[in-house]
Amino acid sequence: MQIDWDLFGRECDLAITSTHQIGEGWDAVVFRTDRDDIVKIGKRESSTGLLVTESLVLDLIRDQLPARTPRLVAAPDPAEAWPFGYIVQSLISGTPLHEIETGDVTDLATQLGATLRQLHGLDVNRAMRTDLPLHDRREWASEFGAAALRKVAERLGTEMGTRVANEATRILRTSSYYDVEPVLIHNDLHLEHILIEGGQPIGIIDWGDAGLGDPDVDFLYLYWLMGWDFVETCAGAYGHHDLNALQTKLHDLLLLLALFLIFFANEYGPSDEEEAGWEILADWISPPI
């Protein structure tokens, strides 16, 4: 589908003379304009809700966090320039964490912990709560669980498929993992969404999956990608009430994340994300020494 940037500019009252694509996720394609604004356009009809959520959250967190976050520039609703919606936001400079040679990450972990504590403590009024999605990993399982487990059995054998199914059932029935007061969470804190710029606070971008949910979930990707030592420092700065319980919970939730990637990444995500799911599952089954 052809993008008419003149129409985008008129609809948002912005003078867009040139753009170039800088990224693509599961639900949106991201462009940078000559004005150094970021335009995220939806890839399918279901993307529209995520863009609406992101616009709401960017307004809610503006000037509220110790981290740098994008400023919402425009969010036409409905959008005439693109059928699946789009939003315009300010550019946050920096290098994604996964592209940086990490040495001592104590300061980074501490900054993240302080930011998450502030985020999770934000007051979300009743009206806003009705507009934000409620995230619950048990809903994931109802959508993809059986199909993902069939793929596990096909690839790893019936015995392993049964073992993984039993463990997933145990995790889903552990009520303490889910009986929590939902707060505002980022819900997709991948390393590419954490930006590092010398002399400045960390930047956190890509808020489309944000919503109300379990605050511990915001440590999950950090646990997978950075390891427990990093999360322990981060959660310590956060003021988490039970680090031992958090480590056990994150280890368990990694299994659900693996199943999610194994099932959904093949349809919506980059091809390497399904393999990431298999790698997480392999580590979960036989943790590295």
Coordinates of C-alpha atoms in Angstrom, one line a residue:
M1 CA 0.0 0.0 0.0
Q2 CA 1.4 3.4 -1.0
I3 CA 2.1 5.9 1.8
D4 CA 1.0 9.4 1.0
W5 CA 3.2 11.5 3.2
D6 CA 1.7 14.8 2.0
L7 CA -1.6 13.5 3.4
F8 CA 0.0 12.5 6.7
G9 CA 1.5 16.0 7.0
R10 CA -1.8 17.8 6.2
E11 CA -3.7 15.6 8.7
C12 CA -1.2 16.3 11.5
D13 CA -0.3 19.9 10.5
L14 CA 3.3 18.9 10.0
A15 CA 5.7 19.8 7.2
I16 CA 7.0 16.3 6.3
T17 CA 9.3 16.5 3.3
S18 CA 11.2 13.2 3.6
T19 CA 11.1 10.0 5.7
H20 CA 13.1 6.8 6.0
Q21 CA 12.2 3.5 7.6
I22 CA 14.1 2.8 10.8
G23 CA 12.3 -0.3 12.2
E24 CA 9.5 -2.8 12.0
G25 CA 7.9 -4.7 14.8
W26 CA 5.1 -7.2 15.1
D27 CA 2.3 -4.6 14.7
A28 CA 3.8 -1.4 13.2
V29 CA 6.4 0.0 10.8
V30 CA 8.4 2.9 12.1
F31 CA 9.7 5.9 10.1
R32 CA 11.8 8.9 11.0
T33 CA 11.0 12.2 9.4
D34 CA 13.2 15.1 8.4
R35 CA 11.8 16.9 11.4
D36 CA 13.2 14.2 13.7
D37 CA 9.7 13.0 14.5
I38 CA 8.9 9.3 14.6
V39 CA 5.8 8.0 12.8
K40 CA 4.5 4.6 13.7
I41 CA 1.9 3.2 11.2
G42 CA -0.2 0.1 11.9
K43 CA 0.4 -3.1 9.9
R44 CA -3.1 -4.5 10.2
E45 CA -6.5 -3.7 11.6
S46 CA -5.6 -5.1 15.0
S47 CA -2.7 -2.7 15.3
T48 CA -5.1 0.3 15.7
G49 CA -5.8 -0.5 19.4
L50 CA -2.1 -0.7 20.2
L51 CA -1.5 2.8 18.7
V52 CA -4.4 4.2 20.6
T53 CA -3.0 2.7 23.8
E54 CA 0.5 4.1 23.1
S55 CA -0.9 7.6 22.6
L56 CA -2.8 7.4 25.9
V57 CA 0.2 6.2 27.8
L58 CA 2.6 8.7 26.3
D59 CA 0.3 11.5 27.6
L60 CA 0.0 9.8 31.0
I61 CA 3.7 9.4 31.6
R62 CA 4.8 12.7 30.2
D63 CA 7.3 14.4 32.6
Q64 CA 6.4 11.7 35.2
L65 CA 9.4 9.4 35.0
P66 CA 13.2 9.7 35.6
A67 CA 13.8 8.2 32.2
R68 CA 13.4 10.0 28.8
T69 CA 10.2 9.0 27.0
P70 CA 8.7 10.2 23.7
R71 CA 6.4 13.1 23.6
L72 CA 3.2 12.6 21.7
V73 CA 3.0 14.9 18.7
A74 CA -0.2 13.7 16.9
A75 CA -2.6 10.8 17.1
P76 CA -5.4 11.3 14.6
D77 CA -8.5 9.2 15.5
P78 CA -9.9 8.2 13.1
A79 CA -6.9 8.6 10.7
E80 CA -7.6 9.3 7.1
A81 CA -4.0 9.0 5.9
W82 CA -3.7 5.4 6.9
P83 CA -6.4 2.7 7.3
F84 CA -4.8 1.0 10.3
G85 CA -4.0 4.2 12.2
Y86 CA -0.7 5.9 13.1
I87 CA 0.8 8.1 15.7
V88 CA 3.6 10.7 15.6
Q89 CA 6.0 11.1 18.5
S90 CA 9.2 12.8 19.3
L91 CA 12.6 11.1 18.7
I92 CA 14.4 9.8 21.7
S93 CA 18.1 9.7 21.0
G94 CA 20.5 6.9 22.0
T95 CA 21.8 3.5 21.2
P96 CA 19.7 0.4 22.0
L97 CA 21.0 -1.5 24.9
H98 CA 21.5 -4.7 22.9
E99 CA 24.0 -2.9 20.6
I100 CA 26.2 -1.7 23.4
E101 CA 29.2 -3.6 24.9
T102 CA 28.0 -3.8 28.5
G103 CA 30.6 -3.6 31.3
D104 CA 29.5 -2.5 34.7
V105 CA 25.7 -2.1 34.4
T106 CA 25.0 -1.3 38.0
D107 CA 24.0 2.3 37.2
L108 CA 21.8 1.2 34.3
A109 CA 20.0 -1.4 36.5
T110 CA 19.6 1.2 39.2
Q111 CA 18.1 3.7 36.8
L112 CA 15.7 1.1 35.4
G113 CA 14.6 0.1 38.9
A114 CA 13.9 3.7 39.9
T115 CA 12.0 4.2 36.6
L116 CA 9.9 1.1 37.0
R117 CA 9.0 2.0 40.6
Q118 CA 7.8 5.5 39.5
L119 CA 5.9 4.0 36.5
H120 CA 4.1 1.3 38.6
G121 CA 3.2 4.0 41.2
L122 CA 1.5 6.3 38.7
D123 CA -2.1 7.1 39.6
V124 CA -4.3 5.9 36.8
N125 CA -7.8 7.4 37.2
R126 CA -10.9 5.4 36.8
A127 CA -11.7 6.8 33.3
M128 CA -8.3 5.9 32.0
R129 CA -8.5 2.4 33.5
T130 CA -11.4 1.7 31.3
D131 CA -9.4 2.7 28.2
L132 CA -6.3 0.7 28.9
P133 CA -6.0 -3.0 28.2
L134 CA -5.7 -5.4 31.1
H135 CA -2.8 -7.9 30.6
D136 CA -3.1 -11.4 32.0
R137 CA -0.7 -14.2 31.0
R138 CA -3.6 -16.7 31.5
E139 CA -5.4 -15.1 28.6
W140 CA -2.3 -15.8 26.5
A141 CA -2.6 -19.4 27.3
S142 CA -6.2 -19.7 26.3
E143 CA -5.3 -18.3 22.9
F144 CA -2.1 -20.2 22.1
G145 CA -1.4 -22.8 24.7
A146 CA -2.7 -26.0 23.1
A147 CA -1.3 -25.2 19.7
A148 CA 2.1 -24.2 21.1
L149 CA 2.3 -27.5 23.1
R150 CA 1.5 -29.5 20.0
K151 CA 4.5 -27.9 18.3
V152 CA 6.7 -28.8 21.2
A153 CA 5.5 -32.4 21.1
E154 CA 6.1 -32.5 17.3
R155 CA 9.7 -31.1 17.7
L156 CA 10.8 -32.6 21.0
G157 CA 8.7 -35.7 21.3
T158 CA 5.6 -36.7 23.2
E159 CA 7.4 -37.3 26.6
M160 CA 8.9 -33.8 26.6
G161 CA 5.6 -32.3 25.3
T162 CA 3.8 -33.8 28.3
R163 CA 6.4 -32.6 30.7
V164 CA 6.2 -29.0 29.4
A165 CA 2.4 -29.2 29.4
N166 CA 2.4 -30.2 33.0
E167 CA 4.8 -27.5 34.0
A168 CA 2.7 -24.9 32.1
T169 CA -0.4 -26.0 33.8
R170 CA 1.3 -25.8 37.2
I171 CA 2.4 -22.2 36.5
L172 CA -1.0 -21.2 35.3
R173 CA -2.5 -22.6 38.5
T174 CA -0.1 -20.8 40.8
S175 CA -2.6 -18.2 41.9
S176 CA 0.0 -16.0 43.7
Y177 CA 1.5 -15.2 40.2
Y178 CA -1.8 -13.5 39.1
D179 CA -3.6 -12.3 42.2
V180 CA -2.0 -8.9 42.1
E181 CA -3.3 -5.4 42.0
P182 CA -2.8 -4.3 38.3
V183 CA -0.7 -1.2 37.8
L184 CA 0.5 0.6 34.7
I185 CA 3.3 -1.5 33.1
H186 CA 5.4 -1.2 29.9
N187 CA 4.9 -4.9 29.2
D188 CA 7.6 -5.1 26.4
L189 CA 10.9 -4.0 28.0
H190 CA 13.2 -5.5 25.4
L191 CA 16.7 -4.3 25.2
E192 CA 16.0 -2.5 21.9
H193 CA 13.4 -0.4 23.8
I194 CA 16.0 0.8 26.3
L195 CA 18.2 3.6 24.8
I196 CA 21.6 4.7 26.2
E197 CA 23.0 8.2 25.5
G198 CA 26.1 9.4 27.3
G199 CA 25.4 11.9 30.1
Q200 CA 21.7 11.5 29.9
P201 CA 19.1 9.4 31.7
I202 CA 18.1 6.2 30.0
G203 CA 15.4 6.4 27.3
I204 CA 12.5 4.0 27.1
I205 CA 10.5 3.7 23.9
D206 CA 7.8 1.6 22.3
W207 CA 4.8 1.8 24.7
G208 CA 2.2 0.2 22.4
D209 CA 2.0 -3.0 24.6
A210 CA 1.6 -1.0 27.8
G211 CA -1.5 -1.3 29.9
L212 CA -2.6 -2.5 33.3
G213 CA -1.0 -5.7 34.7
D214 CA 1.4 -7.4 37.1
P215 CA 4.4 -5.2 37.9
D216 CA 6.7 -8.2 38.0
V217 CA 6.2 -8.7 34.3
D218 CA 8.3 -5.6 33.5
F219 CA 11.3 -7.6 34.9
L220 CA 10.7 -10.6 32.6
Y221 CA 12.6 -9.6 29.5
L222 CA 15.4 -8.2 31.6
Y223 CA 15.7 -11.5 33.3
W224 CA 15.8 -13.4 30.0
L225 CA 18.2 -11.1 28.3
M226 CA 20.4 -9.7 31.1
G227 CA 20.3 -12.4 33.7
W228 CA 19.4 -12.6 37.4
D229 CA 22.3 -10.5 38.7
F230 CA 21.1 -7.5 36.6
V231 CA 17.5 -8.0 37.7
E232 CA 18.5 -8.4 41.3
T233 CA 20.2 -5.0 41.2
C234 CA 17.3 -3.5 39.3
A235 CA 14.7 -4.9 41.7
G236 CA 16.7 -3.9 44.7
A237 CA 16.7 -0.3 43.5
Y238 CA 13.0 -0.7 42.8
G239 CA 12.4 -1.8 46.4
H240 CA 10.9 -5.2 45.5
H241 CA 9.5 -6.9 48.6
D242 CA 10.7 -10.5 47.9
L243 CA 13.6 -11.1 45.5
N244 CA 13.6 -14.8 46.0
A245 CA 10.0 -15.1 45.1
L246 CA 10.6 -12.8 42.1
Q247 CA 13.4 -15.0 40.8
T248 CA 11.3 -18.1 41.0
K249 CA 8.3 -16.4 39.4
L250 CA 10.3 -15.0 36.5
H251 CA 11.9 -18.4 35.8
D252 CA 8.4 -19.9 35.6
L253 CA 7.0 -17.1 33.4
L254 CA 9.8 -17.6 31.0
L255 CA 8.2 -20.9 30.0
L256 CA 5.0 -19.1 29.1
L257 CA 7.0 -16.6 27.1
A258 CA 8.8 -19.4 25.2
L259 CA 5.4 -20.9 24.3
F260 CA 4.1 -17.5 23.2
L261 CA 7.0 -17.0 20.9
I262 CA 6.9 -20.5 19.5
F263 CA 3.3 -20.1 18.5
F264 CA 2.9 -16.4 17.6
A265 CA 6.3 -15.3 16.2
N266 CA 5.9 -17.4 13.1
E267 CA 2.7 -15.5 12.2
Y268 CA 3.4 -12.0 13.3
G269 CA 7.0 -11.6 14.4
P270 CA 10.5 -11.8 12.8
S271 CA 11.6 -15.3 12.0
D272 CA 14.3 -15.2 14.6
E273 CA 11.8 -14.7 17.4
E274 CA 10.4 -18.2 17.1
E275 CA 13.9 -19.6 17.4
A276 CA 14.4 -17.4 20.4
G277 CA 11.3 -19.2 21.9
W278 CA 12.9 -22.5 21.3
E279 CA 16.2 -21.3 22.9
I280 CA 14.3 -20.1 26.0
L281 CA 12.6 -23.4 26.2
A282 CA 15.9 -25.3 25.9
D283 CA 17.4 -23.3 28.7
W284 CA 14.3 -23.7 30.8
I285 CA 14.4 -27.5 30.4
S286 CA 18.1 -27.8 31.0
P287 CA 19.4 -24.6 32.6
P288 CA 23.0 -23.6 31.7
I289 CA 25.5 -24.3 34.5

